[in-house]
């Protein structure tokens, strides 16, 4: 399984033609405690870069974008009652939705873990 | 918490080092670099303030003395509140109004014998102070206080903490103030705040502000709290944020601040926009600020469109978000007067979806002021 990262601070774990999407630990740190997650609808067809769902902290609502085109085949229902799972396990149990990828080649440009780490370091400077 | 357009570099508050030491995340607010939160985070800071005590830096706010035997008369030409009757040490919340009855700013005025102590919003001081100086003219003098920080200690433990350092602070009632010393630091202390809790605001000389902040912060019950939690606390308390809930097109009557206009001022008038404001007192305003409780968990932020139950446009949310003590979304907004009654069903248009909501009485969280 490969994990890729976007400049908008999403991660996508690719397993065959299914990608599991969430926000990165860096993103949750920046947002602070989440109070609401608006998930996409199962069956929704997303193009790469589309607004897929919304995560809301006390301060603000932030869009999460689709890192790759595809169909939403599952959403993390548990987040409805426990949005802070995203804060506790952003890159694990706090996943947001699963996509059936229509063109995994779109992810060729996305960053590897090492590249994302370097990207964050550059942001800080 | 929107930041009005301000030119030039951000100003630093006297407690900038305190915020850095305690790990605050700093953001631009009203032209100042201010702490939005500390490492504990907005929700913990909020809950701590409700349970014990939060220490807030509100040094960005504008402080001034208005001197002169006729200072109260002069100020009454700008505000509909009763200033002339203020006893020494007594404070009052009021608004500066414009000729259309709209609110230029909301402020607190405290009597001090031969002068008045005035605290205005950071984002509005450049407008308020020239207006006040003009109003007083040659009858007095507006002295801007630029060598003092302003700290707020808010929450049920505030009184106990203050008692360690200034026993006399215990005798202050809500909205009263006095000149008192904390460890030999000369302070002007008022029993007031904007969290809906018992608490104090402490005007302290800049050079002593850091020591005082560290002293108060070192108490077990005290945690530093940023502007993020200040906003959730005041929203739960149903208190207005200038620029969101109050502006120059909104009258005190629309804002449900009728209580700030005394009987004498209603009879005498003599403040800007009196025609409209007095007419709205008599006949009722066309729209009114209300509390709104959305169903479910999705926050409805400022700017959210409000619809009546039949889907017709009804108004706009002016403050909205998550209330940590309420444990759910809460909002305030303006609706047509016919829809202002608690229990009225509304709908909120959040990202294209209609969320059912209900008008509720304010505050969301009962006030716990020290009144007697």
XYZ file of C-alpha atoms in Angstrom:
497
model
C 0.000 0.000 0.000
C 1.308 3.437 -0.976
C 0.471 6.674 0.825
C 0.632 9.962 -1.060
C 0.200 13.560 0.130
C -1.171 16.756 -1.459
C -0.229 20.403 -1.089
C -3.680 20.926 0.459
C -2.650 18.550 3.276
C -4.728 15.548 2.349
C -3.324 12.009 2.428
C -4.482 9.104 0.313
C -3.608 5.471 1.009
C -3.809 3.513 -2.222
C -4.727 -0.161 -2.121
C -5.330 -1.492 -5.636
C -7.997 0.771 -7.175
C -9.283 2.028 -3.796
C -7.897 5.124 -2.094
C -8.606 6.022 1.560
C -8.517 9.803 2.091
C -7.960 11.925 5.194
C -6.286 15.135 6.328
C -2.709 15.070 7.536
C -1.603 15.355 11.115
C -0.138 18.753 10.227
C -3.572 19.858 8.953
C -5.376 18.802 12.130
C -2.752 20.577 14.235
C -3.350 23.765 12.284
C -7.140 23.474 12.529
C -7.380 22.596 16.210
C -10.140 20.497 17.705
C -12.748 19.529 15.127
C -16.384 19.987 16.083
C -18.032 18.822 12.868
C -17.210 16.790 9.786
C -19.477 16.996 6.742
C -18.817 13.841 4.772
C -19.499 13.317 1.075
C -22.360 11.073 -0.009
C -21.594 7.515 -0.931
C -21.955 7.284 -4.695
C -20.766 10.845 -5.320
C -18.491 11.142 -8.350
C -15.548 13.447 -7.694
C -13.013 14.937 -10.069
C -9.484 15.530 -8.816
C -9.466 18.836 -6.896
C -13.231 18.856 -6.264
C -14.442 19.878 -2.836
C -15.122 16.486 -1.277
C -16.090 17.340 2.286
C -15.754 19.930 5.008
C -14.033 19.741 8.376
C -14.905 22.377 10.948
C -12.950 23.491 13.974
C -14.217 25.972 16.547
C -12.631 28.705 14.458
C -13.534 27.902 10.879
C -14.775 25.533 8.200
C -12.138 24.088 5.838
C -12.695 22.236 2.586
C -11.095 18.871 1.895
C -10.358 18.274 -1.790
C -10.380 15.006 -3.717
C -6.723 14.037 -4.285
C -7.819 11.875 -7.204
C -10.905 11.388 -9.381
C -13.285 8.576 -8.484
C -16.485 7.436 -6.859
C -17.046 7.694 -3.117
C -17.622 4.106 -1.972
C -17.475 4.556 1.805
C -17.418 7.319 4.408
C -16.246 7.229 8.024
C -19.666 7.381 9.742
C -18.056 7.270 13.200
C -16.893 10.853 12.747
C -20.478 12.142 12.952
C -20.434 11.592 16.727
C -16.691 11.768 17.283
C -15.119 14.407 15.003
C -12.074 14.675 17.288
C -10.998 11.203 16.120
C -9.487 13.187 13.246
C -7.382 15.114 15.766
C -6.334 11.978 17.616
C -5.609 9.772 14.601
C -5.579 12.004 11.528
C -3.647 9.529 9.418
C -5.437 6.392 10.679
C -8.845 5.974 12.349
C -9.649 9.565 11.427
C -9.919 8.778 7.712
C -12.734 10.606 5.916
C -13.813 8.643 2.837
C -12.797 5.934 0.390
C -12.637 6.499 -3.355
C -12.788 3.966 -6.179
C -10.042 5.576 -8.241
C -10.882 6.242 -11.877
C -7.372 7.293 -12.848
C -4.662 6.439 -10.331
C -2.096 8.046 -12.653
C -3.381 11.418 -11.366
C -1.507 10.612 -8.155
C 1.871 10.377 -9.857
C 2.413 14.051 -9.063
C 1.358 13.766 -5.416
C 4.087 13.774 -2.787
C 5.627 10.843 -1.001
C 5.910 10.949 2.792
C 9.501 12.210 2.530
C 8.544 14.865 -0.015
C 5.593 16.021 2.126
C 7.859 16.299 5.164
C 10.222 18.491 3.143
C 7.236 20.519 1.875
C 6.112 21.210 5.478
C 9.616 22.271 6.406
C 9.639 24.752 3.521
C 6.247 26.110 4.649
C 7.661 26.864 8.067
C 10.506 28.897 6.628
C -13.565 37.123 14.404
C -13.024 39.065 11.280
C -10.203 41.517 11.050
C -11.100 44.865 9.584
C -8.776 46.190 6.906
C -5.857 47.792 8.642
C -2.872 49.261 6.912
C 0.698 49.006 8.021
C 2.579 46.618 10.263
C 0.823 44.849 13.126
C 1.162 46.511 16.498
C 2.515 44.483 19.399
C 0.747 44.370 22.755
C 2.783 44.880 25.956
C 2.321 41.185 26.758
C 3.835 39.897 23.500
C 6.611 38.153 25.489
C 4.051 36.532 27.789
C 2.196 35.115 24.795
C 5.418 33.789 23.254
C 6.541 32.211 26.541
C 3.214 30.437 26.915
C 3.197 29.132 23.359
C 0.368 31.213 21.920
C -0.555 31.078 18.272
C -0.586 34.725 17.215
C -2.968 36.162 14.607
C -3.729 39.633 13.264
C -6.737 41.191 14.983
C -7.831 44.823 14.672
C -4.310 45.849 13.664
C -2.630 44.000 16.542
C -0.796 40.728 16.778
C -2.957 38.857 19.287
C -3.054 35.350 20.803
C -5.900 33.329 19.263
C -5.089 30.303 21.418
C -2.438 28.706 23.614
C -1.334 25.055 23.426
C -4.359 23.912 25.505
C -6.626 24.842 22.582
C -9.843 26.831 22.299
C -12.191 24.222 23.788
C -10.034 23.519 26.862
C -9.436 27.234 27.372
C -13.177 27.862 27.144
C -14.056 25.055 29.548
C -11.362 26.118 31.988
C -12.767 29.653 32.071
C -16.253 28.327 32.866
C -14.879 25.922 35.513
C -12.093 27.991 37.113
C -10.526 31.128 35.628
C -9.073 32.324 32.345
C -6.541 35.127 31.934
C -7.110 37.234 28.813
C -4.966 39.956 27.314
C -7.298 42.638 25.994
C -4.652 45.351 25.771
C -5.640 46.068 22.188
C -8.822 47.702 23.427
C -8.884 51.480 23.671
C -8.692 52.991 27.148
C -9.143 56.671 27.947
C -9.967 59.159 30.663
C -12.506 61.837 29.898
C -11.795 64.811 32.158
C -13.937 67.818 32.895
C -16.860 68.904 35.003
C -19.155 68.473 31.981
C -17.635 65.238 30.677
C -20.830 63.255 31.319
C -22.987 65.866 29.543
C -20.621 65.776 26.578
C -20.650 61.991 26.370
C -24.439 61.891 26.584
C -24.491 63.830 23.304
C -22.958 60.681 21.708
C -24.564 57.805 23.592
C -28.154 56.972 24.646
C -26.999 55.596 28.013
C -27.360 57.391 31.326
C -23.866 58.706 32.048
C -24.746 61.705 34.216
C -26.082 59.552 37.050
C -22.962 57.343 37.255
C -21.638 57.317 40.801
C -17.886 57.095 41.381
C -16.892 53.523 40.676
C -20.082 52.670 38.833
C -19.826 51.412 35.252
C -22.268 51.186 32.394
C -22.411 49.456 29.015
C -23.614 51.768 26.257
C -23.300 52.507 22.544
C -22.111 55.463 20.485
C -24.829 56.055 17.897
C -24.858 57.872 14.550
C -27.500 60.200 13.112
C -29.398 57.242 11.672
C -29.497 55.496 15.033
C -26.855 52.958 13.953
C -24.148 51.825 16.345
C -20.691 53.350 15.888
C -19.293 51.255 18.741
C -20.226 49.641 22.027
C -18.264 50.703 25.082
C -18.079 50.693 28.868
C -17.999 53.950 30.807
C -17.099 53.999 34.494
C -17.540 57.015 36.786
C -14.464 58.186 38.653
C -15.503 61.352 40.460
C -14.307 64.204 38.279
C -13.573 62.008 35.263
C -14.868 59.024 33.318
C -12.972 55.846 32.446
C -13.824 54.665 28.944
C -13.024 51.336 27.269
C -13.810 50.936 23.553
C -13.192 48.279 20.910
C -9.738 48.057 19.341
C -11.147 48.122 15.830
C -13.118 51.321 16.512
C -10.897 53.487 18.699
C -9.651 55.515 15.733
C -13.297 56.492 15.118
C -14.569 56.753 18.702
C -11.851 58.878 20.231
C -12.052 61.770 17.734
C -15.864 61.762 18.157
C -15.555 61.899 21.939
C -12.849 64.584 21.810
C -15.053 66.682 19.511
C -18.100 66.207 21.720
C -16.291 67.374 24.839
C -14.593 70.250 22.992
C -13.257 72.902 25.321
C -15.401 71.701 28.229
C -12.972 68.947 29.058
C -10.160 66.788 27.800
C -9.930 63.268 26.394
C -6.735 61.652 27.645
C -5.856 58.479 25.753
C -4.300 55.856 28.004
C -1.455 54.398 25.988
C 0.830 53.392 28.823
C -1.440 50.736 30.283
C -2.216 47.151 29.373
C -5.640 45.625 30.017
C -5.934 42.125 31.481
C -9.149 40.238 32.140
C -9.448 37.476 34.718
C -12.746 35.683 34.134
C -14.446 32.701 35.701
C -15.811 31.411 39.012
C -12.320 31.285 40.597
C -11.424 34.845 39.584
C -12.659 36.299 42.849
C -10.687 33.834 44.986
C -7.509 34.461 42.984
C -7.871 38.232 43.194
C -8.483 37.988 46.944
C -4.902 36.713 47.410
C -3.504 39.945 46.053
C -6.222 42.576 46.564
C -8.683 41.710 49.336
C -10.600 44.913 48.561
C -11.521 43.537 45.134
C -14.032 41.274 46.912
C -16.206 44.271 47.704
C -16.638 45.260 44.075
C -19.991 44.350 42.537
C -20.552 43.598 38.855
C -19.942 46.707 36.730
C -18.163 48.587 39.516
C -14.525 49.593 39.667
C -11.858 51.158 41.855
C -8.189 52.152 41.939
C -6.508 49.312 43.803
C -2.937 48.057 44.228
C -1.829 44.545 43.384
C 1.574 43.904 45.015
C 2.178 47.663 44.979
C 1.276 47.954 41.291
C -1.300 50.731 40.907
C -4.221 49.278 38.910
C -7.698 50.342 37.933
C -9.838 47.265 38.518
C -13.414 46.789 37.390
C -15.619 43.788 38.100
C -16.611 43.194 34.511
C -15.820 41.098 31.499
C -17.220 39.547 28.383
C -17.466 35.843 29.162
C -20.774 35.858 31.031
C -18.852 34.909 34.196
C -17.816 36.729 37.343
C -14.492 38.389 36.705
C -12.275 41.440 36.659
C -10.664 43.721 34.120
C -7.381 45.155 35.276
C -5.878 48.253 33.729
C -2.191 48.053 34.624
C 0.875 50.183 33.792
C 2.658 48.677 30.784
C 5.947 48.203 32.636
C 4.239 46.060 35.296
C 1.916 44.154 32.966
C 4.205 41.218 32.300
C 4.884 40.636 36.017
C 1.188 40.855 36.829
C 0.232 38.460 34.037
C 2.838 35.931 35.213
C 1.727 36.349 38.817
C -1.923 35.643 38.008
C -1.035 32.883 35.588
C 1.040 31.131 38.246
C -2.120 30.489 40.292
C -3.330 26.883 40.038
C -6.802 27.887 38.928
C -5.656 30.239 36.161
C -4.956 29.386 32.532
C -4.101 31.879 29.782
C -6.944 32.122 27.261
C -6.859 33.500 23.727
C -9.277 35.353 21.497
C -10.676 32.094 20.111
C -12.204 31.100 23.442
C -13.067 34.715 24.213
C -15.311 34.539 21.139
C -17.011 31.235 22.084
C -17.508 32.438 25.671
C -19.101 35.727 24.655
C -21.298 34.046 22.041
C -22.638 31.566 24.621
C -23.248 34.567 26.905
C -25.262 36.218 24.103
C -22.951 39.246 24.043
C -22.417 41.266 20.867
C -19.189 41.473 18.892
C -18.797 44.811 17.145
C -18.408 44.322 13.395
C -20.402 41.070 13.538
C -23.528 41.670 15.593
C -23.355 45.449 15.746
C -22.580 47.948 13.020
C -23.446 51.423 11.788
C -26.625 50.187 10.090
C -27.958 48.480 13.223
C -29.747 50.318 16.020
C -29.527 49.453 19.723
C -33.205 48.495 19.597
C -32.703 46.077 16.710
C -29.722 44.707 18.654
C -31.974 44.049 21.673
C -30.000 46.583 23.714
C -33.085 48.584 24.743
C -32.081 47.959 28.371
C -29.040 50.213 27.878
C -31.302 53.268 27.412
C -32.618 54.636 30.693
C -36.054 56.171 31.277
C -34.582 59.666 31.475
C -32.743 59.302 28.173
C -35.906 57.957 26.511
C -37.823 60.999 27.737
C -35.135 63.566 26.990
C -33.574 62.179 23.813
C -30.610 64.332 22.781
C -28.393 61.577 21.376
C -27.580 60.875 17.711
C -30.358 59.034 15.899
C -32.802 59.645 18.776
C -35.748 60.011 16.345
C -35.355 56.513 14.974
C -34.313 54.883 18.220
C -37.221 56.378 20.188
C -39.631 55.459 17.392
C -38.370 51.865 17.485
C -38.785 51.785 21.256
C -42.415 52.891 20.816
C -43.359 50.891 17.752
C -40.884 48.031 17.723
C -38.014 47.507 15.250
C -38.543 45.805 11.884
C -35.832 43.251 12.667
C -34.298 42.002 15.858
C -31.222 40.163 17.133
C -32.092 36.675 18.375
C -30.415 33.517 19.594
C -30.581 30.638 17.147
C -30.138 26.961 17.959
C -29.427 24.888 14.829
C -30.515 21.234 14.794
C -27.728 18.674 14.493
C -24.024 19.426 14.709
C -23.178 21.626 11.730
C -22.111 25.126 12.810
C -23.824 28.021 10.991
C -21.201 30.753 10.686
C -21.581 34.526 10.361
C -23.100 35.336 6.979
C -25.337 32.263 6.875
C -28.691 33.052 5.287
C -31.742 32.577 7.523
C -35.050 31.441 6.019
C -38.512 31.383 7.577
C -40.268 28.020 7.904
C -41.986 28.700 4.555
C -38.603 29.185 2.871
C -38.845 32.972 2.476
C -35.763 35.092 3.338
C -35.792 36.017 7.044
C -32.353 37.411 7.868
C -28.670 36.647 8.389
C -26.513 34.998 11.039
C -24.060 37.556 12.470
C -22.144 35.284 14.892
C -22.167 31.535 14.818
C -20.089 28.537 15.669
C -19.657 25.820 18.237
C -20.463 26.412 21.903
C -18.190 24.208 24.021
C -20.419 24.508 27.130
C -23.599 24.088 25.100
C -21.773 21.211 23.353
C -23.234 22.034 19.981
C -23.698 24.717 17.371
C -25.110 28.093 18.431
C -25.691 31.341 16.578
C -27.012 34.873 16.827
C -28.532 36.739 13.952
C -31.106 39.265 12.842
C -34.577 38.153 11.781
C -37.788 39.947 10.835
C -39.538 41.060 14.030
C -42.449 38.669 13.434
C -39.988 35.751 13.654
C -38.137 36.901 16.767
C -40.195 35.046 19.360
C -38.430 32.122 21.088
C -39.674 28.832 19.695
C -40.084 30.169 16.149
C -38.820 27.585 13.632
C -36.259 28.790 11.090
C -34.017 27.240 8.476
C -30.360 28.006 7.920
C -28.799 27.753 4.507
C -25.431 26.068 5.146
C -23.471 25.144 2.005
C -26.671 24.809 -0.017
C -28.447 22.652 2.550
C -31.337 23.812 4.686
C -30.723 23.057 8.354
C -33.731 23.332 10.691
C -33.179 25.736 13.611
C -35.157 27.409 16.381
C -35.187 30.910 17.833
C -34.140 30.721 21.492
C -33.892 33.210 24.337
C -30.394 34.573 25.014
C -28.032 33.863 26.660
C -27.257 30.252 25.759
C -25.297 29.948 28.988
C -26.712 31.669 32.112
C -24.714 34.703 33.264
C -22.975 34.307 36.612
C -22.120 37.902 37.457
C -21.398 39.042 41.007
C -24.376 41.345 41.494
C -24.983 41.172 45.256
